[in-house]
């Protein structure tokens, strides 16, 4: 089923009065861009949001933090991180945050972005730190529930007459407990039930549909990090393993370089993209080694086959994490997966080189249908990948890249550079060449395709700040796909361009306009009975203008207008239009805040769809796919009932004109309205 | 080879005759990075030179020796305005294109320069076809500020024919470009190019002098999704550039540009 909504994350509390519900414009655009790229993929990783939330409560001490800590923020470029470390080595500890202005490659925009997450304190000794780890951390309990008001067909079907229906209630329930002391120690567990899933019944005797638990310790002498339970692994530039959040194309120059510690705790409600077992990183200033192992039962589409030695095989892995129907429950945890891997790296001065290894073993063989687009895809019972990654900074240029090989001896390589060419200008170049037969799992490299396979491309981006208040950003990307891929029955080429101009003359006002155009090749839309559809050039153009104004300290007004033009050379060209107005309010002296959106949209079909980031309850955001014709509104309210207890409520409703039903299949709603309510409680103790 | 020749010659217009190569001419809209070759893109850029200079450029189009391209230019400053001359040839004994151009440019004020060029074109396939034509091109550059320059260039506004056949006409090309010198070392520019019967081409490029002796250029042309780049070295008055162009269907075009060092006014 096409994902109607991409749930996400973000935000925190802290210095900024709107911080609990507001997201920086750049971050919103990243997420919107990810939604556009992901299409059918549902993302529900809120770990980055949680990370920023924690950093706002316990900011990074810039006198002691290492480069990895800064990289994890995904706000600073590698050049900026290295110049900060160099500055600290040269002049000693920072005395004031005002000193940040003196660091090379740091400008006022960067400082504004990072200020909420950093501080200057004196360092505690190891014993004090260890004692504080277990005693002075925060316990946080989060309970979240939501449901769609209008019941879809899946809930209304008579279960005695038809087996394909949703077994559970339309309520979604999530509970998460976490103890955290800065980034040094954390442990917690979570449980989750999606809409339509069962809870505490005979089909779901475990109670909730999904459980996760973790213990994660950092900086324990030689042990840099120790993960027990659920954790994620990020290696190199994402060619052989990357389970954390990573951005795709955007005007932000940081988007292409993958930056993260290798091991991170897993603390999100997503049910697929993590490992379960043990991982440890040891090392000193120059050397570092990581090993990890995992055993999990994962969802897969199992097929009976008497010709197979096991009597069955797996045709695909299931990544939705949804277990609402008998068919979905039948796929639950049917595949046993053992995975292990490691990394050994050496860092000196401004350089780094790492050797990475990743291996998967499955109980049941993965077998694909014999169609051209499947010819080079992953099959069999195991997968191994090996890679070498590097980065090196020479003067004002930062080079980085990774070259990987999969067990079928196919090669993938990505290489890029970030260059600060003037005080007010940066450029970014990125080249990738990935074999059509390269195989990987749970990866997220900087590619046009959702996974690194069958692609050659060159991306270049430019950011110029000619005078205070003005930012010009642009990128171009050219790519070729030598082999057939989903919805493209042949080798194809494409290109994409973006130009964005931002004007921010003061803290109160920000206006930006962007124009993006892309040309890609797709199968022509026509007679589906034809097996080999001819290819067409598809042109997609989008123009967006957004205005944000803060008339008072407690209020933000925001408005966006966006137009989309779509032409697939077969049917009549289409247009899409979106306009929304936001009102965001936060009482200055009372712990209460609210935001309201009114959104109008009109698109001719799904092809001319649009995406708009929506504010949500803390840690969550949604990026609904907007198409059709109608109006949508929502309001969010959050109140701190005490210093420890905060509540959120959200109500959203979409009304479609000229439409009597919404959705399809089991998600079909016999109404022209779709409503959703969401409630969340956060308790600190 | 035959495929490429077919592509080149089957185009309704003899557009391959047009000496348009942004990898070489990117500096026309810069006051810091402008060089002698810039006038090939916009003749008004001739006004930025202050001493005699010459350059030779060779490009092996799509890595095929049969469509090797060689160009040479001379730029001469005079008290009445600056003069330029360009000559180029592409092809082999079985197919060749030749062009000769004479350019003149002068400043109308500190902010505005204007230039023009008269061209002679010859297109020849021995024992089969030969045509020749003359045309004119006009360019102007406006300096809005010490860092910001813009220009307009018109190629063949009167639509001169190359031979009697309509299929052999020289196309008209209108170009509007803007360049910004971000610093003395870094320059960005963009051009919108409208060639007759072709889709609008958006060209974007940067030039960066990352060392006293080294620089590079990088850019793209949207119409055919092609990329161009060059890496150059400067030694006293000599400048050597390795050129590299990539076309997604036709492949790579390596080249070399050797020029003297033109001083800027």
PDB file of N, CA and C in Angstrom, chain B residues 41-118:
ATOM      1  N   UNK B  41      32.816  33.895 -26.477  1.00  0.00           N
ATOM      2  CA  UNK B  41      31.459  33.773 -25.965  1.00  0.00           C
ATOM      3  C   UNK B  41      30.703  35.094 -26.051  1.00  0.00           C
ATOM      4  N   UNK B  42      31.386  36.170 -25.782  1.00  0.00           N
ATOM      5  CA  UNK B  42      30.770  37.501 -25.845  1.00  0.00           C
ATOM      6  C   UNK B  42      31.868  38.487 -26.196  1.00  0.00           C
ATOM      7  N   UNK B  43      31.766  39.081 -27.403  1.00  0.00           N
ATOM      8  CA  UNK B  43      32.861  39.906 -27.923  1.00  0.00           C
ATOM      9  C   UNK B  43      33.149  41.108 -27.032  1.00  0.00           C
ATOM     10  N   UNK B  44      32.167  41.545 -26.268  1.00  0.00           N
ATOM     11  CA  UNK B  44      32.393  42.692 -25.385  1.00  0.00           C
ATOM     12  C   UNK B  44      33.471  42.394 -24.347  1.00  0.00           C
ATOM     13  N   UNK B  45      33.703  41.091 -24.074  1.00  0.00           N
ATOM     14  CA  UNK B  45      34.720  40.707 -23.094  1.00  0.00           C
ATOM     15  C   UNK B  45      36.132  41.056 -23.580  1.00  0.00           C
ATOM     16  N   UNK B  46      36.279  41.368 -24.881  1.00  0.00           N
ATOM     17  CA  UNK B  46      37.582  41.793 -25.413  1.00  0.00           C
ATOM     18  C   UNK B  46      38.099  43.038 -24.713  1.00  0.00           C
ATOM     19  N   UNK B  47      37.180  43.851 -24.221  1.00  0.00           N
ATOM     20  CA  UNK B  47      37.598  45.118 -23.600  1.00  0.00           C
ATOM     21  C   UNK B  47      38.370  44.895 -22.307  1.00  0.00           C
ATOM     22  N   UNK B  48      38.331  43.676 -21.763  1.00  0.00           N
ATOM     23  CA  UNK B  48      39.022  43.437 -20.488  1.00  0.00           C
ATOM     24  C   UNK B  48      40.510  43.145 -20.680  1.00  0.00           C
ATOM     25  N   UNK B  49      40.969  42.984 -21.931  1.00  0.00           N
ATOM     26  CA  UNK B  49      42.397  42.697 -22.132  1.00  0.00           C
ATOM     27  C   UNK B  49      43.166  43.997 -22.333  1.00  0.00           C
ATOM     28  N   UNK B  50      44.427  43.984 -21.951  1.00  0.00           N
ATOM     29  CA  UNK B  50      45.213  45.191 -22.087  1.00  0.00           C
ATOM     30  C   UNK B  50      46.534  44.975 -22.822  1.00  0.00           C
ATOM     31  N   UNK B  51      46.813  43.735 -23.194  1.00  0.00           N
ATOM     32  CA  UNK B  51      48.015  43.519 -23.986  1.00  0.00           C
ATOM     33  C   UNK B  51      47.786  42.376 -24.978  1.00  0.00           C
ATOM     34  N   UNK B  52      48.650  42.312 -25.943  1.00  0.00           N
ATOM     35  CA  UNK B  52      48.526  41.311 -26.996  1.00  0.00           C
ATOM     36  C   UNK B  52      48.554  39.893 -26.412  1.00  0.00           C
ATOM     37  N   UNK B  53      47.748  39.021 -26.981  1.00  0.00           N
ATOM     38  CA  UNK B  53      47.763  37.648 -26.505  1.00  0.00           C
ATOM     39  C   UNK B  53      47.271  36.698 -27.565  1.00  0.00           C
ATOM     40  N   UNK B  54      47.575  35.459 -27.361  1.00  0.00           N
ATOM     41  CA  UNK B  54      47.110  34.452 -28.308  1.00  0.00           C
ATOM     42  C   UNK B  54      46.890  33.127 -27.586  1.00  0.00           C
ATOM     43  N   UNK B  55      46.071  32.282 -28.205  1.00  0.00           N
ATOM     44  CA  UNK B  55      45.763  31.003 -27.568  1.00  0.00           C
ATOM     45  C   UNK B  55      45.430  29.971 -28.630  1.00  0.00           C
ATOM     46  N   UNK B  56      45.702  28.734 -28.301  1.00  0.00           N
ATOM     47  CA  UNK B  56      45.355  27.608 -29.182  1.00  0.00           C
ATOM     48  C   UNK B  56      44.618  26.575 -28.343  1.00  0.00           C
ATOM     49  N   UNK B  57      43.547  26.063 -28.924  1.00  0.00           N
ATOM     50  CA  UNK B  57      42.753  25.073 -28.202  1.00  0.00           C
ATOM     51  C   UNK B  57      42.474  23.871 -29.101  1.00  0.00           C
ATOM     52  N   UNK B  58      42.668  22.708 -28.552  1.00  0.00           N
ATOM     53  CA  UNK B  58      42.381  21.497 -29.311  1.00  0.00           C
ATOM     54  C   UNK B  58      41.452  20.619 -28.478  1.00  0.00           C
ATOM     55  N   UNK B  59      40.381  20.143 -29.100  1.00  0.00           N
ATOM     56  CA  UNK B  59      39.430  19.308 -28.376  1.00  0.00           C
ATOM     57  C   UNK B  59      39.056  18.101 -29.238  1.00  0.00           C
ATOM     58  N   UNK B  60      39.211  16.935 -28.673  1.00  0.00           N
ATOM     59  CA  UNK B  60      38.877  15.697 -29.387  1.00  0.00           C
ATOM     60  C   UNK B  60      37.444  15.341 -29.000  1.00  0.00           C
ATOM     61  N   UNK B  61      36.519  15.772 -29.845  1.00  0.00           N
ATOM     62  CA  UNK B  61      35.115  15.655 -29.470  1.00  0.00           C
ATOM     63  C   UNK B  61      34.694  14.193 -29.360  1.00  0.00           C
ATOM     64  N   UNK B  62      34.099  13.875 -28.246  1.00  0.00           N
ATOM     65  CA  UNK B  62      33.620  12.520 -27.952  1.00  0.00           C
ATOM     66  C   UNK B  62      34.712  11.468 -28.154  1.00  0.00           C
ATOM     67  N   UNK B  63      35.912  11.924 -27.960  1.00  0.00           N
ATOM     68  CA  UNK B  63      37.104  11.076 -28.027  1.00  0.00           C
ATOM     69  C   UNK B  63      37.298  10.428 -29.400  1.00  0.00           C
ATOM     70  N   UNK B  64      36.815  11.113 -30.432  1.00  0.00           N
ATOM     71  CA  UNK B  64      36.956  10.592 -31.799  1.00  0.00           C
ATOM     72  C   UNK B  64      37.890  11.516 -32.577  1.00  0.00           C
ATOM     73  N   UNK B  65      38.954  10.955 -33.118  1.00  0.00           N
ATOM     74  CA  UNK B  65      39.917  11.791 -33.828  1.00  0.00           C
ATOM     75  C   UNK B  65      39.308  12.378 -35.099  1.00  0.00           C
ATOM     76  N   UNK B  66      38.256  11.740 -35.624  1.00  0.00           N
ATOM     77  CA  UNK B  66      37.636  12.237 -36.860  1.00  0.00           C
ATOM     78  C   UNK B  66      36.899  13.557 -36.645  1.00  0.00           C
ATOM     79  N   UNK B  67      36.554  13.858 -35.446  1.00  0.00           N
ATOM     80  CA  UNK B  67      35.945  15.172 -35.192  1.00  0.00           C
ATOM     81  C   UNK B  67      36.805  15.954 -34.197  1.00  0.00           C
ATOM     82  N   UNK B  68      38.057  15.899 -34.469  1.00  0.00           N
ATOM     83  CA  UNK B  68      39.013  16.714 -33.729  1.00  0.00           C
ATOM     84  C   UNK B  68      38.732  18.187 -34.031  1.00  0.00           C
ATOM     85  N   UNK B  69      38.845  19.024 -33.032  1.00  0.00           N
ATOM     86  CA  UNK B  69      38.520  20.434 -33.222  1.00  0.00           C
ATOM     87  C   UNK B  69      39.698  21.269 -32.768  1.00  0.00           C
ATOM     88  N   UNK B  70      40.148  22.171 -33.629  1.00  0.00           N
ATOM     89  CA  UNK B  70      41.273  23.031 -33.281  1.00  0.00           C
ATOM     90  C   UNK B  70      40.860  24.485 -33.501  1.00  0.00           C
ATOM     91  N   UNK B  71      41.072  25.303 -32.492  1.00  0.00           N
ATOM     92  CA  UNK B  71      40.759  26.728 -32.585  1.00  0.00           C
ATOM     93  C   UNK B  71      41.974  27.536 -32.171  1.00  0.00           C
ATOM     94  N   UNK B  72      42.098  28.705 -32.764  1.00  0.00           N
ATOM     95  CA  UNK B  72      43.160  29.619 -32.346  1.00  0.00           C
ATOM     96  C   UNK B  72      42.590  31.027 -32.305  1.00  0.00           C
ATOM     97  N   UNK B  73      43.057  31.819 -31.366  1.00  0.00           N
ATOM     98  CA  UNK B  73      42.585  33.205 -31.286  1.00  0.00           C
ATOM     99  C   UNK B  73      43.772  34.130 -31.071  1.00  0.00           C
ATOM    100  N   UNK B  74      43.567  35.367 -31.498  1.00  0.00           N
ATOM    101  CA  UNK B  74      44.532  36.429 -31.238  1.00  0.00           C
ATOM    102  C   UNK B  74      43.746  37.622 -30.729  1.00  0.00           C
ATOM    103  N   UNK B  75      44.250  38.279 -29.717  1.00  0.00           N
ATOM    104  CA  UNK B  75      43.592  39.471 -29.174  1.00  0.00           C
ATOM    105  C   UNK B  75      44.598  40.615 -29.162  1.00  0.00           C
ATOM    106  N   UNK B  76      44.150  41.767 -29.701  1.00  0.00           N
ATOM    107  CA  UNK B  76      45.071  42.905 -29.860  1.00  0.00           C
ATOM    108  C   UNK B  76      44.407  44.160 -29.288  1.00  0.00           C
ATOM    109  N   UNK B  77      44.983  44.725 -28.263  1.00  0.00           N
ATOM    110  CA  UNK B  77      44.433  45.984 -27.741  1.00  0.00           C
ATOM    111  C   UNK B  77      44.904  47.177 -28.572  1.00  0.00           C
ATOM    112  N   UNK B  78      44.030  48.119 -28.826  1.00  0.00           N
ATOM    113  CA  UNK B  78      44.412  49.352 -29.528  1.00  0.00           C
ATOM    114  C   UNK B  78      43.776  50.533 -28.805  1.00  0.00           C
ATOM    115  N   UNK B  79      44.225  51.695 -29.143  1.00  0.00           N
ATOM    116  CA  UNK B  79      43.685  52.888 -28.480  1.00  0.00           C
ATOM    117  C   UNK B  79      42.251  53.172 -28.910  1.00  0.00           C
ATOM    118  N   UNK B  80      41.836  52.622 -30.048  1.00  0.00           N
ATOM    119  CA  UNK B  80      40.476  52.861 -30.545  1.00  0.00           C
ATOM    120  C   UNK B  80      39.521  51.724 -30.196  1.00  0.00           C
ATOM    121  N   UNK B  81      40.001  50.821 -29.418  1.00  0.00           N
ATOM    122  CA  UNK B  81      39.191  49.641 -29.088  1.00  0.00           C
ATOM    123  C   UNK B  81      40.033  48.404 -29.303  1.00  0.00           C
ATOM    124  N   UNK B  82      39.546  47.259 -28.858  1.00  0.00           N
ATOM    125  CA  UNK B  82      40.336  46.032 -28.958  1.00  0.00           C
ATOM    126  C   UNK B  82      39.859  45.151 -30.110  1.00  0.00           C
ATOM    127  N   UNK B  83      40.834  44.483 -30.728  1.00  0.00           N
ATOM    128  CA  UNK B  83      40.525  43.628 -31.871  1.00  0.00           C
ATOM    129  C   UNK B  83      40.777  42.165 -31.512  1.00  0.00           C
ATOM    130  N   UNK B  84      40.022  41.309 -32.155  1.00  0.00           N
ATOM    131  CA  UNK B  84      40.226  39.887 -31.942  1.00  0.00           C
ATOM    132  C   UNK B  84      40.062  39.124 -33.230  1.00  0.00           C
ATOM    133  N   UNK B  85      40.734  38.009 -33.318  1.00  0.00           N
ATOM    134  CA  UNK B  85      40.613  37.166 -34.497  1.00  0.00           C
ATOM    135  C   UNK B  85      40.548  35.715 -34.050  1.00  0.00           C
ATOM    136  N   UNK B  86      39.641  34.972 -34.610  1.00  0.00           N
ATOM    137  CA  UNK B  86      39.562  33.551 -34.261  1.00  0.00           C
ATOM    138  C   UNK B  86      39.501  32.715 -35.522  1.00  0.00           C
ATOM    139  N   UNK B  87      40.092  31.571 -35.464  1.00  0.00           N
ATOM    140  CA  UNK B  87      40.045  30.651 -36.606  1.00  0.00           C
ATOM    141  C   UNK B  87      39.917  29.236 -36.043  1.00  0.00           C
ATOM    142  N   UNK B  88      39.070  28.445 -36.684  1.00  0.00           N
ATOM    143  CA  UNK B  88      38.856  27.101 -36.163  1.00  0.00           C
ATOM    144  C   UNK B  88      38.558  26.096 -37.249  1.00  0.00           C
ATOM    145  N   UNK B  89      38.899  24.850 -36.981  1.00  0.00           N
ATOM    146  CA  UNK B  89      38.611  23.792 -37.941  1.00  0.00           C
ATOM    147  C   UNK B  89      38.253  22.525 -37.184  1.00  0.00           C
ATOM    148  N   UNK B  90      37.264  21.823 -37.717  1.00  0.00           N
ATOM    149  CA  UNK B  90      36.858  20.572 -37.099  1.00  0.00           C
ATOM    150  C   UNK B  90      36.652  19.532 -38.194  1.00  0.00           C
ATOM    151  N   UNK B  91      37.068  18.295 -37.930  1.00  0.00           N
ATOM    152  CA  UNK B  91      36.785  17.228 -38.878  1.00  0.00           C
ATOM    153  C   UNK B  91      38.026  16.508 -39.356  1.00  0.00           C
ATOM    154  N   UNK B  92      37.878  15.865 -40.513  1.00  0.00           N
ATOM    155  CA  UNK B  92      38.986  15.139 -41.123  1.00  0.00           C
ATOM    156  C   UNK B  92      38.845  15.274 -42.637  1.00  0.00           C
ATOM    157  N   UNK B  93      39.602  14.502 -43.390  1.00  0.00           N
ATOM    158  CA  UNK B  93      39.600  14.727 -44.840  1.00  0.00           C
ATOM    159  C   UNK B  93      38.240  14.461 -45.481  1.00  0.00           C
ATOM    160  N   UNK B  94      37.421  13.648 -44.848  1.00  0.00           N
ATOM    161  CA  UNK B  94      36.122  13.344 -45.432  1.00  0.00           C
ATOM    162  C   UNK B  94      35.001  14.233 -44.932  1.00  0.00           C
ATOM    163  N   UNK B  95      35.291  15.111 -44.012  1.00  0.00           N
ATOM    164  CA  UNK B  95      34.252  15.985 -43.438  1.00  0.00           C
ATOM    165  C   UNK B  95      34.949  17.092 -42.665  1.00  0.00           C
ATOM    166  N   UNK B  96      34.669  18.331 -42.984  1.00  0.00           N
ATOM    167  CA  UNK B  96      35.338  19.399 -42.248  1.00  0.00           C
ATOM    168  C   UNK B  96      34.463  20.637 -42.136  1.00  0.00           C
ATOM    169  N   UNK B  97      34.659  21.345 -41.077  1.00  0.00           N
ATOM    170  CA  UNK B  97      34.020  22.639 -40.868  1.00  0.00           C
ATOM    171  C   UNK B  97      35.129  23.626 -40.544  1.00  0.00           C
ATOM    172  N   UNK B  98      35.032  24.816 -41.116  1.00  0.00           N
ATOM    173  CA  UNK B  98      36.050  25.839 -40.855  1.00  0.00           C
ATOM    174  C   UNK B  98      35.340  27.147 -40.547  1.00  0.00           C
ATOM    175  N   UNK B  99      35.879  27.884 -39.616  1.00  0.00           N
ATOM    176  CA  UNK B  99      35.320  29.214 -39.372  1.00  0.00           C
ATOM    177  C   UNK B  99      36.435  30.212 -39.100  1.00  0.00           C
ATOM    178  N   UNK B 100      36.222  31.421 -39.582  1.00  0.00           N
ATOM    179  CA  UNK B 100      37.168  32.520 -39.348  1.00  0.00           C
ATOM    180  C   UNK B 100      36.354  33.703 -38.855  1.00  0.00           C
ATOM    181  N   UNK B 101      36.808  34.328 -37.794  1.00  0.00           N
ATOM    182  CA  UNK B 101      36.059  35.458 -37.250  1.00  0.00           C
ATOM    183  C   UNK B 101      36.954  36.632 -36.932  1.00  0.00           C
ATOM    184  N   UNK B 102      36.421  37.835 -37.164  1.00  0.00           N
ATOM    185  CA  UNK B 102      37.125  39.070 -36.822  1.00  0.00           C
ATOM    186  C   UNK B 102      36.248  39.856 -35.863  1.00  0.00           C
ATOM    187  N   UNK B 103      36.813  40.198 -34.704  1.00  0.00           N
ATOM    188  CA  UNK B 103      35.991  40.835 -33.671  1.00  0.00           C
ATOM    189  C   UNK B 103      36.552  42.211 -33.312  1.00  0.00           C
ATOM    190  N   UNK B 104      35.645  43.051 -32.856  1.00  0.00           N
ATOM    191  CA  UNK B 104      36.037  44.383 -32.393  1.00  0.00           C
ATOM    192  C   UNK B 104      35.172  44.725 -31.173  1.00  0.00           C
ATOM    193  N   UNK B 105      35.799  45.339 -30.169  1.00  0.00           N
ATOM    194  CA  UNK B 105      35.038  45.717 -28.976  1.00  0.00           C
ATOM    195  C   UNK B 105      35.597  46.986 -28.385  1.00  0.00           C
ATOM    196  N   UNK B 106      34.720  47.745 -27.750  1.00  0.00           N
ATOM    197  CA  UNK B 106      35.181  48.931 -27.038  1.00  0.00           C
ATOM    198  C   UNK B 106      34.226  49.275 -25.913  1.00  0.00           C
ATOM    199  N   UNK B 107      34.747  50.086 -25.011  1.00  0.00           N
ATOM    200  CA  UNK B 107      33.932  50.498 -23.871  1.00  0.00           C
ATOM    201  C   UNK B 107      33.111  51.719 -24.258  1.00  0.00           C
ATOM    202  N   UNK B 108      31.833  51.684 -23.932  1.00  0.00           N
ATOM    203  CA  UNK B 108      31.004  52.871 -24.127  1.00  0.00           C
ATOM    204  C   UNK B 108      31.071  53.753 -22.885  1.00  0.00           C
ATOM    205  N   UNK B 109      31.256  53.139 -21.752  1.00  0.00           N
ATOM    206  CA  UNK B 109      31.467  53.859 -20.490  1.00  0.00           C
ATOM    207  C   UNK B 109      32.170  52.881 -19.556  1.00  0.00           C
ATOM    208  N   UNK B 110      32.393  53.291 -18.322  1.00  0.00           N
ATOM    209  CA  UNK B 110      33.027  52.371 -17.369  1.00  0.00           C
ATOM    210  C   UNK B 110      32.137  51.164 -17.086  1.00  0.00           C
ATOM    211  N   UNK B 111      30.865  51.342 -17.302  1.00  0.00           N
ATOM    212  CA  UNK B 111      29.927  50.274 -16.940  1.00  0.00           C
ATOM    213  C   UNK B 111      29.486  49.438 -18.133  1.00  0.00           C
ATOM    214  N   UNK B 112      29.630  49.957 -19.327  1.00  0.00           N
ATOM    215  CA  UNK B 112      29.069  49.256 -20.496  1.00  0.00           C
ATOM    216  C   UNK B 112      30.139  49.052 -21.565  1.00  0.00           C
ATOM    217  N   UNK B 113      30.216  47.816 -22.056  1.00  0.00           N
ATOM    218  CA  UNK B 113      31.100  47.488 -23.169  1.00  0.00           C
ATOM    219  C   UNK B 113      30.270  46.855 -24.278  1.00  0.00           C
ATOM    220  N   UNK B 114      30.736  47.037 -25.497  1.00  0.00           N
ATOM    221  CA  UNK B 114      30.008  46.443 -26.625  1.00  0.00           C
ATOM    222  C   UNK B 114      31.024  45.847 -27.594  1.00  0.00           C
ATOM    223  N   UNK B 115      30.628  44.774 -28.254  1.00  0.00           N
ATOM    224  CA  UNK B 115      31.538  44.141 -29.198  1.00  0.00           C
ATOM    225  C   UNK B 115      30.774  43.456 -30.325  1.00  0.00           C
ATOM    226  N   UNK B 116      31.471  43.257 -31.419  1.00  0.00           N
ATOM    227  CA  UNK B 116      30.828  42.572 -32.545  1.00  0.00           C
ATOM    228  C   UNK B 116      31.858  41.704 -33.257  1.00  0.00           C
ATOM    229  N   UNK B 117      31.347  40.728 -34.005  1.00  0.00           N
ATOM    230  CA  UNK B 117      32.259  39.834 -34.728  1.00  0.00           C
ATOM    231  C   UNK B 117      31.638  39.440 -36.059  1.00  0.00           C
ATOM    232  N   UNK B 118      32.467  39.427 -37.095  1.00  0.00           N
ATOM    233  CA  UNK B 118      32.046  38.957 -38.414  1.00  0.00           C
ATOM    234  C   UNK B 118      32.690  37.596 -38.659  1.00  0.00           C
TER     235      UNK B 118
END
